[in-house]
Coordinates of C-alpha atoms in Angstrom, one line a residue:
M718 CA -85.8 -12.8 114.5
K719 CA -85.9 -16.2 111.8
L720 CA -85.6 -20.0 113.4
S721 CA -82.4 -19.7 111.2
E722 CA -81.0 -17.0 112.9
T723 CA -81.9 -18.7 116.3
I724 CA -80.1 -21.9 115.8
S725 CA -77.6 -19.8 114.4
T726 CA -77.3 -18.1 117.5
A727 CA -77.6 -20.7 119.6
F728 CA -74.5 -22.8 118.4
V729 CA -72.1 -20.1 118.8
A730 CA -73.5 -19.9 122.9
A731 CA -73.8 -23.7 123.3
S732 CA -69.7 -23.6 121.6
I733 CA -68.6 -21.0 124.3
L734 CA -70.9 -22.8 127.1
T735 CA -69.4 -25.5 126.5
A736 CA -66.1 -24.4 126.6
T737 CA -66.7 -22.3 129.9
V738 CA -68.5 -25.1 132.1
T739 CA -67.3 -27.8 131.3
A740 CA -64.7 -28.4 134.5
Q741 CA -68.1 -27.8 136.3
V742 CA -70.9 -29.4 135.7
D743 CA -69.9 -32.6 133.1
P744 CA -73.2 -33.7 132.8
I745 CA -74.7 -30.5 132.0
V746 CA -72.0 -30.3 128.8
I747 CA -72.5 -33.4 128.2
K748 CA -76.0 -32.8 127.8
V749 CA -75.1 -29.4 125.5
R750 CA -72.8 -31.0 123.9
I751 CA -74.9 -34.0 121.8
A752 CA -77.6 -30.9 121.1
F753 CA -75.4 -28.7 119.4
M754 CA -72.7 -30.0 118.7
P755 CA -72.3 -29.6 114.7
N756 CA -73.2 -33.2 112.7
P757 CA -72.0 -32.8 108.5
S758 CA -74.7 -34.6 107.6
V759 CA -77.2 -32.3 109.6
L760 CA -75.7 -29.6 107.6
N761 CA -76.1 -30.3 104.5
A762 CA -79.1 -31.3 104.3
S763 CA -80.6 -27.4 103.6
S764 CA -78.0 -26.0 101.7
P765 CA -78.8 -26.8 98.3
S766 CA -75.6 -27.8 95.8
L767 CA -74.3 -26.4 92.8
I768 CA -73.6 -27.5 89.7
W769 CA -72.4 -26.5 86.5
K770 CA -72.9 -27.0 82.8
G771 CA -71.4 -25.5 80.3
S772 CA -70.4 -22.3 81.1
K773 CA -72.6 -21.3 84.1
F774 CA -73.6 -22.8 87.6
F775 CA -77.1 -23.7 88.0
Y776 CA -78.9 -24.4 91.7
K777 CA -79.2 -28.8 91.4
T778 CA -83.1 -28.7 92.8
N779 CA -84.1 -25.8 90.8
G780 CA -81.4 -24.5 87.4
T781 CA -82.4 -21.7 88.2
E782 CA -78.6 -20.0 87.3
F783 CA -76.4 -18.5 89.7
F784 CA -73.7 -15.3 90.0
I785 CA -71.6 -15.9 92.8
K786 CA -72.0 -12.1 94.3
G787 CA -68.9 -12.1 96.5
V788 CA -66.6 -10.8 98.5
A789 CA -63.3 -11.6 99.8
Y790 CA -62.7 -12.5 103.7
Q791 CA -59.5 -12.8 105.3
Q792 CA -57.0 -10.8 106.3
D793 CA -53.7 -10.8 106.2
V794 CA -53.5 -13.6 104.1
S795 CA -51.4 -13.8 100.5
T796 CA -51.3 -16.4 98.6
N797 CA -49.8 -15.7 95.2
G798 CA -46.5 -17.7 94.7
T799 CA -44.2 -15.0 95.4
S800 CA -44.3 -14.6 99.9
T801 CA -41.5 -14.1 101.7
G802 CA -42.2 -12.4 104.8
S803 CA -44.5 -14.5 107.6
D804 CA -46.0 -18.4 106.8
Q805 CA -48.8 -17.2 110.4
Y806 CA -52.6 -16.9 109.4
T807 CA -56.1 -16.6 110.2
D808 CA -58.1 -19.0 109.5
P809 CA -61.6 -16.2 110.4
L810 CA -63.8 -19.7 109.7
T811 CA -62.8 -20.7 112.5
D812 CA -64.1 -17.2 114.8
A813 CA -67.7 -17.8 115.1
A814 CA -67.9 -14.3 116.7
G815 CA -66.5 -12.4 113.9
C816 CA -68.7 -14.6 111.5
Q817 CA -71.5 -13.6 114.0
R818 CA -70.4 -10.2 113.5
D819 CA -70.0 -10.3 110.1
I820 CA -72.7 -11.8 108.8
P821 CA -75.2 -9.9 108.7
L822 CA -73.0 -7.3 107.0
L823 CA -72.2 -9.2 104.0
Q824 CA -76.1 -10.8 103.6
E825 CA -76.2 -6.0 103.6
L826 CA -74.2 -6.9 100.4
Q827 CA -75.8 -9.7 98.6
T828 CA -73.4 -11.3 98.9
N829 CA -74.0 -15.3 98.2
T830 CA -70.2 -16.4 97.9
I831 CA -67.1 -15.4 100.6
R832 CA -63.4 -16.2 99.4
V833 CA -60.8 -17.5 101.4
Y834 CA -57.0 -17.2 101.1
A835 CA -56.3 -20.1 103.6
I836 CA -58.2 -22.8 105.5
N837 CA -56.6 -24.2 108.9
P838 CA -57.2 -28.1 108.0
D839 CA -56.3 -28.3 111.8
Q840 CA -59.8 -26.8 113.1
D841 CA -62.6 -26.6 113.3
H842 CA -65.5 -24.7 110.8
S843 CA -68.2 -25.9 111.7
A844 CA -70.2 -22.9 113.8
C845 CA -69.6 -20.4 110.4
M846 CA -69.3 -22.6 107.7
Q847 CA -73.8 -23.2 109.4
M848 CA -74.4 -19.3 109.3
L849 CA -73.4 -19.3 106.2
Q850 CA -75.4 -22.0 105.1
D851 CA -78.2 -20.0 107.1
A852 CA -77.3 -16.9 105.4
G853 CA -77.1 -18.3 101.8
I854 CA -73.4 -17.9 101.4
Y855 CA -71.8 -20.0 99.5
L856 CA -67.8 -21.0 100.0
I857 CA -64.4 -20.4 97.6
A858 CA -61.6 -21.9 99.4
D859 CA -57.9 -21.5 98.3
L860 CA -56.2 -24.9 98.4
S861 CA -52.6 -22.2 99.4
Q862 CA -51.3 -20.9 102.6
P863 CA -48.5 -18.7 102.7
G864 CA -45.9 -20.3 103.1
L865 CA -47.4 -23.3 101.4
S866 CA -47.8 -22.7 98.1
I867 CA -46.2 -23.4 94.2
N868 CA -44.0 -20.7 94.3
R869 CA -43.8 -19.0 90.7
D870 CA -39.9 -19.2 90.8
S871 CA -39.1 -22.0 91.7
P872 CA -42.0 -24.7 90.9
Q873 CA -42.5 -27.5 93.4
W874 CA -45.6 -29.8 93.0
N875 CA -44.7 -32.7 96.1
D876 CA -45.7 -34.9 98.3
E877 CA -45.9 -31.6 101.0
L878 CA -48.3 -29.7 99.1
Y879 CA -49.9 -33.2 97.7
A880 CA -50.1 -33.3 101.7
R881 CA -51.7 -29.6 102.4
Y882 CA -53.6 -29.7 99.5
T883 CA -55.8 -32.7 100.2
S884 CA -56.4 -32.4 104.3
V885 CA -58.2 -28.9 103.2
V886 CA -60.5 -30.4 100.1
D887 CA -60.9 -32.7 103.8
V888 CA -62.3 -31.1 106.2
M889 CA -64.6 -29.3 103.4
Q890 CA -66.2 -31.2 101.4
N891 CA -69.2 -32.2 103.8
Y892 CA -70.2 -28.9 103.7
T893 CA -72.2 -28.7 101.0
N894 CA -72.7 -24.5 101.1
V895 CA -68.4 -25.0 99.7
L896 CA -69.4 -23.8 95.6
G897 CA -65.4 -25.0 94.8
F898 CA -61.2 -25.1 96.0
F899 CA -59.5 -23.0 93.8
A900 CA -56.2 -24.4 93.5
G901 CA -53.4 -21.7 92.6
N902 CA -54.1 -18.3 92.3
E903 CA -51.7 -15.8 90.4
V904 CA -48.8 -18.1 90.4
S905 CA -47.2 -16.8 86.9
N906 CA -47.6 -13.0 87.1
Q907 CA -45.5 -12.8 82.7
A908 CA -44.4 -14.8 79.9
N909 CA -40.6 -16.0 81.7
N910 CA -42.8 -18.3 84.6
T911 CA -45.8 -19.7 82.8
G912 CA -43.7 -22.6 83.1
A913 CA -44.8 -22.7 86.8
S914 CA -48.5 -23.7 85.0
A915 CA -47.8 -27.1 84.5
F916 CA -47.5 -27.6 88.4
V917 CA -50.4 -26.1 88.9
K918 CA -52.6 -28.1 87.0
A919 CA -51.0 -30.4 88.5
A920 CA -52.0 -29.6 90.5
V921 CA -55.5 -29.4 89.4
R922 CA -55.3 -33.2 87.8
D923 CA -54.7 -34.4 91.2
M924 CA -56.9 -33.0 93.1
K925 CA -60.4 -33.9 91.4
A926 CA -58.9 -37.2 91.2
Y927 CA -58.2 -37.3 94.7
I928 CA -62.6 -36.0 95.1
K929 CA -63.4 -38.7 92.6
Q930 CA -61.6 -41.2 94.8
K931 CA -62.5 -40.3 98.2
N932 CA -66.2 -40.6 96.8
Y933 CA -66.8 -37.1 97.5
R934 CA -69.7 -35.2 95.9
T935 CA -68.6 -33.2 93.0
I936 CA -66.9 -30.3 94.4
G937 CA -65.0 -28.1 91.2
V938 CA -61.4 -27.2 90.9
G939 CA -60.2 -23.5 89.6
Y940 CA -57.4 -21.8 89.2
A941 CA -57.9 -17.1 89.8
T942 CA -55.2 -15.8 87.7
N943 CA -54.3 -12.0 87.1
D944 CA -54.6 -9.7 84.2
D945 CA -51.0 -9.8 82.3
A946 CA -51.6 -8.4 78.8
S947 CA -49.0 -10.5 77.9
I948 CA -49.8 -14.1 78.4
R949 CA -53.6 -13.9 80.1
V950 CA -55.4 -15.5 76.8
D951 CA -52.7 -18.4 76.9
L952 CA -52.8 -18.2 80.5
A953 CA -56.5 -19.4 80.2
D954 CA -56.1 -21.5 77.1
Y955 CA -54.4 -23.8 79.0
F956 CA -55.3 -24.6 81.8
N957 CA -59.1 -25.2 79.6
C958 CA -57.2 -27.4 77.6
G959 CA -56.1 -31.6 76.8
P960 CA -58.0 -34.4 78.8
A961 CA -60.5 -33.3 81.2
E962 CA -59.8 -34.2 83.7
D963 CA -56.7 -32.7 83.8
S964 CA -58.1 -29.7 83.9
I965 CA -60.5 -26.9 85.3
D966 CA -63.8 -27.1 86.9
F967 CA -64.2 -23.1 86.6
W968 CA -61.5 -19.8 85.9
G969 CA -61.6 -17.3 88.0
Y970 CA -60.2 -13.6 87.1
N971 CA -58.2 -11.2 88.9
I972 CA -59.3 -7.9 87.5
Y973 CA -59.0 -4.5 88.5
S974 CA -58.3 -2.3 85.4
W975 CA -62.4 -0.8 85.6
C976 CA -61.1 2.3 87.8
G977 CA -63.5 5.5 89.0
D978 CA -66.5 5.6 86.7
S979 CA -65.1 3.9 83.9
S980 CA -66.8 2.1 80.8
Y981 CA -67.8 -1.5 79.6
T982 CA -65.1 -0.1 77.1
Q983 CA -62.9 2.3 78.3
S984 CA -62.3 -0.8 81.6
G985 CA -61.2 -3.4 78.5
Y986 CA -65.0 -5.7 80.2
D987 CA -66.1 -5.4 76.0
V988 CA -62.6 -7.4 74.9
R989 CA -61.9 -9.6 78.0
T990 CA -66.0 -10.8 77.8
E991 CA -65.3 -11.3 73.5
E992 CA -62.2 -13.2 74.5
F993 CA -64.6 -15.8 76.9
A994 CA -67.2 -15.8 74.5
N995 CA -66.3 -19.1 74.0
Y996 CA -64.8 -20.5 77.1
S997 CA -66.4 -24.8 78.5
V998 CA -66.3 -23.5 81.9
P999 CA -68.0 -20.5 84.0
A1000 CA -65.3 -17.7 84.5
F1001 CA -66.0 -15.1 86.8
F1002 CA -64.1 -12.5 88.4
A1003 CA -62.4 -14.3 91.0
E1004 CA -61.2 -10.4 92.4
Y1005 CA -62.4 -7.2 91.3
G1006 CA -62.5 -3.3 93.0
C1007 CA -59.6 -1.0 91.7
N1008 CA -59.2 1.5 94.8
T1009 CA -56.6 3.9 92.6
V1010 CA -59.9 6.6 93.2
Q1011 CA -61.3 6.1 97.0
P1012 CA -64.1 6.4 97.5
R1013 CA -64.4 3.5 95.4
M1014 CA -67.6 3.3 93.3
F1015 CA -68.1 0.0 91.7
T1016 CA -69.8 1.4 88.9
E1017 CA -68.9 -1.0 87.4
V1018 CA -70.8 -4.1 89.1
G1019 CA -73.8 -3.3 86.6
T1020 CA -72.1 -3.6 83.9
L1021 CA -71.1 -7.3 85.6
F1022 CA -73.6 -8.0 86.3
G1023 CA -75.5 -6.2 83.5
S1024 CA -77.3 -7.6 79.4
D1025 CA -73.2 -7.2 77.8
M1026 CA -71.4 -9.7 81.1
T1027 CA -74.0 -12.3 82.4
P1028 CA -74.2 -14.5 79.0
V1029 CA -70.1 -14.8 79.2
W1030 CA -69.6 -14.1 83.2
S1031 CA -70.8 -15.9 86.5
G1032 CA -70.3 -12.9 88.9
G1033 CA -67.5 -11.9 91.0
I1034 CA -65.9 -11.1 93.9
V1035 CA -65.5 -7.5 95.0
Y1036 CA -62.0 -7.0 97.3
M1037 CA -61.5 -7.3 100.0
Y1038 CA -64.2 -7.2 103.4
F1039 CA -61.4 -6.0 106.4
Q1040 CA -59.7 -3.2 105.1
E1041 CA -55.8 -3.2 105.8
A1042 CA -53.4 -1.2 104.8
N1043 CA -53.7 -2.0 101.6
N1044 CA -56.7 0.5 101.8
Y1045 CA -59.4 -1.9 99.4
G1046 CA -61.4 -2.3 102.9
L1047 CA -65.0 -2.4 102.7
V1048 CA -65.3 -2.6 106.6
S1049 CA -63.2 -1.4 109.2
V1050 CA -62.9 -4.0 112.2
D1051 CA -61.8 -3.2 115.9
G1052 CA -62.3 -6.1 117.8
N1053 CA -66.3 -7.2 118.3
T1054 CA -67.2 -4.4 116.6
A1055 CA -66.9 -4.1 112.6
S1056 CA -67.6 -0.9 110.8
K1057 CA -68.8 0.1 107.8
L1058 CA -66.6 2.6 105.3
P1059 CA -67.2 3.9 101.7
D1060 CA -66.6 1.7 100.1
F1061 CA -69.5 -0.2 102.2
T1062 CA -72.2 2.2 101.6
A1063 CA -71.4 2.8 98.0
L1064 CA -70.9 -1.1 96.7
S1065 CA -74.3 -1.6 98.8
S1066 CA -76.2 0.8 96.6
Q1067 CA -74.4 -0.9 93.3
I1068 CA -75.8 -4.1 94.6
A1069 CA -78.7 -3.5 95.3
M1070 CA -79.4 -2.8 92.0
V1071 CA -79.0 -5.5 89.6
T1072 CA -80.8 -8.5 89.2
P1073 CA -78.6 -10.9 86.5
S1074 CA -81.1 -12.9 84.0
G1075 CA -80.0 -16.2 84.0
V1076 CA -81.1 -19.6 81.6
N1077 CA -82.5 -22.4 83.7
S1078 CA -80.4 -25.6 83.2
A1079 CA -83.8 -27.3 81.4
S1080 CA -83.2 -25.3 78.4
Y1081 CA -79.7 -24.6 78.5
T1082 CA -77.7 -26.7 75.9
P1083 CA -73.9 -25.0 76.1
T1084 CA -72.9 -25.0 72.5
N1085 CA -69.0 -23.8 73.9
T1086 CA -68.2 -27.5 74.9
Q1087 CA -64.7 -27.2 72.9
A1088 CA -61.6 -26.9 74.7
Q1089 CA -59.1 -24.4 74.0
A1090 CA -56.1 -25.4 72.0
C1091 CA -53.0 -26.1 74.1
P1092 CA -50.4 -22.9 73.7
T1093 CA -48.0 -23.5 71.8
V1094 CA -44.5 -22.9 73.5
G1095 CA -41.9 -20.6 73.1
S1096 CA -40.0 -17.9 74.3
D1097 CA -43.8 -15.8 75.4
W1098 CA -45.2 -19.2 77.0
E1099 CA -43.1 -22.2 78.5
A1100 CA -45.2 -24.9 80.2
A1101 CA -45.7 -28.3 77.7
S1102 CA -49.2 -29.6 77.9
A1103 CA -47.1 -33.0 79.8
L1104 CA -47.6 -32.5 83.3
P1105 CA -45.3 -33.6 86.6
P1106 CA -46.4 -37.2 88.0
T1107 CA -48.6 -37.2 90.9
P1108 CA -47.3 -37.3 94.4
N1109 CA -46.7 -41.2 95.6
E1110 CA -45.9 -41.2 99.0
Q1111 CA -46.0 -44.5 98.9
L1112 CA -43.6 -43.9 95.6
C1113 CA -40.6 -42.6 97.7
G1114 CA -40.2 -44.6 100.5
C1115 CA -40.0 -47.8 98.1
M1116 CA -37.7 -45.7 96.3
I1117 CA -35.5 -45.5 100.0
Q1118 CA -35.8 -48.7 101.1
G1119 CA -34.0 -50.3 97.3
L1120 CA -31.2 -47.7 98.2
S1121 CA -27.9 -48.6 99.2
C1122 CA -26.1 -45.3 100.0
V1123 CA -28.7 -42.6 101.6
A1124 CA -28.7 -39.1 102.5
K1125 CA -28.9 -39.1 106.6
S1126 CA -31.9 -37.6 107.8
N1127 CA -30.3 -35.1 110.3
I1128 CA -28.7 -32.5 107.9
N1129 CA -28.5 -29.9 108.3
D1130 CA -30.5 -27.1 105.8
T1131 CA -27.0 -26.0 104.5
E1132 CA -25.6 -28.4 104.9
V1133 CA -28.1 -30.1 102.9
E1134 CA -28.2 -27.4 99.6
T1135 CA -24.8 -27.0 99.4
L1136 CA -24.0 -30.9 99.2
F1137 CA -27.3 -30.8 96.8
G1138 CA -25.1 -28.9 94.6
T1139 CA -22.6 -30.5 95.1
V1140 CA -23.7 -34.2 93.9
C1141 CA -25.6 -32.7 91.3
G1142 CA -22.6 -30.9 89.2
L1143 CA -20.2 -33.3 90.4
S1144 CA -21.4 -36.2 88.1
A1145 CA -24.4 -36.7 84.8
G1146 CA -27.6 -37.8 84.9
V1147 CA -26.7 -37.7 89.0
C1148 CA -30.3 -35.8 89.5
D1149 CA -32.3 -37.3 86.0
A1150 CA -34.6 -38.9 88.1
I1151 CA -34.8 -35.4 91.0
T1152 CA -35.0 -33.1 88.8
P1153 CA -38.8 -31.7 86.8
N1154 CA -39.6 -29.5 83.5
G1155 CA -41.9 -27.5 82.6
T1156 CA -40.7 -26.5 79.5
T1157 CA -39.9 -29.7 77.6
G1158 CA -42.7 -31.7 80.0
I1159 CA -39.9 -34.7 81.5
Y1160 CA -40.3 -35.3 84.9
G1161 CA -38.6 -37.6 86.7
A1162 CA -40.6 -40.4 88.6
Y1163 CA -39.4 -38.8 91.7
S1164 CA -39.1 -35.0 92.1
M1165 CA -42.2 -35.2 93.8
C1166 CA -40.3 -36.7 96.6
N1167 CA -39.4 -34.8 99.8
S1168 CA -35.5 -32.8 99.9
T1169 CA -34.7 -36.4 102.2
E1170 CA -35.9 -38.7 99.9
Q1171 CA -34.0 -36.4 96.9
L1172 CA -30.8 -36.3 98.1
S1173 CA -30.4 -39.4 99.0
W1174 CA -31.4 -40.8 94.9
A1175 CA -29.2 -38.1 94.4
F1176 CA -26.1 -39.9 96.5
N1177 CA -27.0 -43.1 95.6
A1178 CA -26.6 -42.4 91.9
Y1179 CA -23.2 -41.5 92.6
Y1180 CA -21.9 -43.7 94.4
L1181 CA -23.5 -46.2 92.1
K1182 CA -21.0 -44.4 88.2
Q1183 CA -18.0 -44.4 91.7
Q1184 CA -18.8 -48.3 91.3
N1185 CA -19.5 -49.0 94.9
N1186 CA -16.2 -47.5 96.6
P1187 CA -17.4 -46.7 100.0
S1188 CA -15.5 -42.8 100.7
A1189 CA -18.6 -41.6 97.5
C1190 CA -21.3 -42.0 99.9
A1191 CA -19.5 -40.3 102.6
F1192 CA -20.0 -37.0 101.5
G1193 CA -18.1 -35.0 104.6
G1194 CA -20.7 -37.7 107.0
A1195 CA -23.5 -37.1 105.2
G1196 CA -23.9 -40.0 103.5
Q1197 CA -24.6 -43.8 105.4
T1198 CA -24.8 -46.7 103.3
Q1199 CA -28.1 -50.0 104.2
A1200 CA -28.4 -52.6 103.0
S1201 CA -30.6 -52.0 99.9
A1202 CA -34.5 -54.8 100.0
T1203 CA -35.6 -56.0 97.1
P1204 CA -38.3 -54.8 95.9
T1205 CA -41.6 -56.8 96.6
G1206 CA -45.6 -56.3 95.8
N1207 CA -46.8 -53.1 94.9
C1208 CA -43.0 -51.5 95.1
K1209 CA -42.1 -53.9 93.0
S1210 CA -44.7 -52.3 90.7
L1211 CA -44.5 -49.1 91.4
L1212 CA -40.4 -48.8 91.0
S1213 CA -41.0 -51.0 88.2
Q1214 CA -42.5 -48.0 86.5
A1215 CA -39.9 -45.3 87.6
G1216 CA -38.0 -47.7 86.1
T1217 CA -34.2 -48.1 87.4
A1218 CA -33.2 -44.6 86.1
G1219 CA -36.4 -43.4 88.3
T1220 CA -37.3 -41.2 83.9
G1221 CA -40.1 -43.5 83.8
T1222 CA -43.8 -43.1 84.8
V1223 CA -45.8 -43.7 87.4
T1224 CA -49.2 -44.4 86.6
S1225 CA -49.8 -45.6 90.1
A1226 CA -52.4 -43.3 91.7
P1227 CA -51.6 -42.5 96.0
T1228 CA -52.9 -45.0 97.6
G1229 CA -54.8 -44.0 100.9
T1230 CA -55.4 -40.0 101.3
G1231 CA -52.7 -38.8 101.3
S1232 CA -52.9 -35.9 103.6
S1233 CA -51.4 -34.5 106.6
G1234 CA -53.3 -33.2 108.6
G1235 CA -52.1 -30.8 109.0
S1236 CA -50.5 -26.9 107.8
G1237 CA -47.0 -28.1 107.7
S1238 CA -43.9 -25.5 108.2
G1239 CA -43.2 -24.8 104.5
S1240 CA -43.2 -25.4 101.6
G1241 CA -43.5 -23.2 98.6
S1242 CA -43.5 -19.7 97.8
S1243 CA -41.6 -18.9 101.7
G1244 CA -38.5 -20.7 100.4
S1245 CA -38.4 -21.6 104.2
S1246 CA -39.4 -25.0 103.9
S1247 CA -38.8 -27.2 100.6
S1248 CA -38.7 -24.3 98.5
T1249 CA -37.3 -25.1 95.3
A1250 CA -34.1 -24.2 93.0
T1251 CA -33.8 -23.1 88.9
K1252 CA -32.1 -22.5 86.7
K1253 CA -33.3 -20.6 83.3
A1254 CA -32.2 -22.5 80.6
A1255 CA -32.5 -22.1 77.2
A1256 CA -34.5 -24.1 77.1
G1257 CA -37.4 -23.6 79.5
M1258 CA -38.1 -23.5 83.4
V1259 CA -35.8 -26.1 85.2
T1260 CA -36.3 -26.9 88.7
V1261 CA -34.5 -29.0 91.1
P1262 CA -35.0 -29.6 94.0
S1263 CA -33.2 -27.6 96.6
F1264 CA -33.5 -27.7 100.9
D1265 CA -35.4 -25.6 103.0
L1266 CA -33.6 -22.6 102.5
G1267 CA -33.1 -20.0 100.3
L1268 CA -33.3 -20.2 96.4
L1269 CA -30.0 -21.1 94.2
Q1270 CA -29.4 -21.2 91.1
L1271 CA -28.6 -24.9 89.7
G1272 CA -25.3 -23.7 87.4
A1273 CA -24.4 -22.0 90.7
Y1274 CA -24.2 -25.6 91.8
V1275 CA -22.3 -26.7 88.2
V1276 CA -19.9 -24.1 88.9
G1277 CA -19.2 -24.7 92.3
A1278 CA -19.0 -28.3 91.9
V1279 CA -17.0 -27.9 89.5
L1280 CA -14.3 -25.4 91.3
T1281 CA -14.5 -27.9 94.6
G1282 CA -13.7 -31.5 92.6
A1283 CA -14.8 -34.8 93.9
G1284 CA -12.7 -34.2 97.1
M1285 CA -15.2 -32.1 98.3
I1286 CA -17.5 -35.9 98.8
L1287 CA -15.0 -37.9 99.2
L1288 CA -13.9 -36.6 102.8

């Protein structure tokens, strides 16, 4: 057994020991913990960082080009912006026994990268990350989780999502075998929901800024797209256009066009390669492995890592390690036993035959340094270059303090939904400050606040339009008046930037970590908490917040308000 394997095995054993004998022999436990408790600074010492230069990845230590030979590694999870099922998920990197079982098999496949779709920031990843490091395996982690992601049909980039994303960055950044993060996965998948891409790109911008603000090591933030013919070029251009601080550091492509014993041309790989020939950041297959022909042959491996594609592509990630109902698995897991499936054998055989040839960073001078031009907004593309504001909890808190009419905190979900639709429909402009429009690029300053804060703003805006009539803050018992505070200090500055109408641009960055350290109960794709209502108008994608239940059309809100009249809120 190698020394590194001994250390990993000892670490897992020690973790089990501390859990077993804590109540019996405290002094021994303390000694074991001192000897084996993972120290992030120690973990960092033996894992060479990866860097990107132009459109390629390199080892920082010796400049050798790095090609991703990856495997997706997580069971029963979906984070593509459409999940309507359970918000529950299991983070595989918190299962030391599972990692110990699976990593030797990943090594048989020459795996140097895994992709995990949902990280639990409340749990410990040290044992698995150490074992992965010992095996020379890097991690690309998605920042979202089921039920807490940017929803393609009702996109929001709000303080809850910001807290979720930053919490994952916080707990994973100190492991130097973290290659990077995905801020979204297959969010826009057709022309009529491309407006959601503005919200994902805002997440990219803010996570890059957060990493820099916290003085963490340089870690890339990218996006993983599906292979939709009508929007794939515009998507790739959009996330790569504009200022570097707003755009992706790498591009992941989920592509399943090579099925069975296909070819470079039949699969369309030749056209995709031509499309990315001048892309200015690394591009790789974030998922691949069509299974319409079974067992999978993985004959695309030789092409992906061959001379036709390696000048443009940085490898790829096979979907997926675990066998599930969709039948993409490389292994079947039963308790502590993982059994190789025919797909495993085929991939192992194909990957053993490839030796991708790259360049050294010292002799590499990128020629494709020009960012792409942003797509023109129109019928085929709905995302504006202007991005949603950075979530700022302090700004939202300052806003609430300055209101005279606010929503009560104990309103149930159904009441909130109804009240929001009513107040936005009864008086023009009361919801402008909380409405984001990804197509026009116009965003209310408070469009990133939480549901209660946004409803409070709308209540107060209507209340002021009614000349502070006490009955105008009743809302059937859902509203209440309060003594508004005069803003001072930083609040004064923030609110001044937002403007009295709440439609200004706040340029001050959020203070503090912005991370909740929790996994949240849901926003985004599941519609279970802080989901959003969407109206598709002629101008493009407009979203206004609904609160904690379902998706309602703003048009329905307005119609309902017109039918019921002002008496509905003067109860």
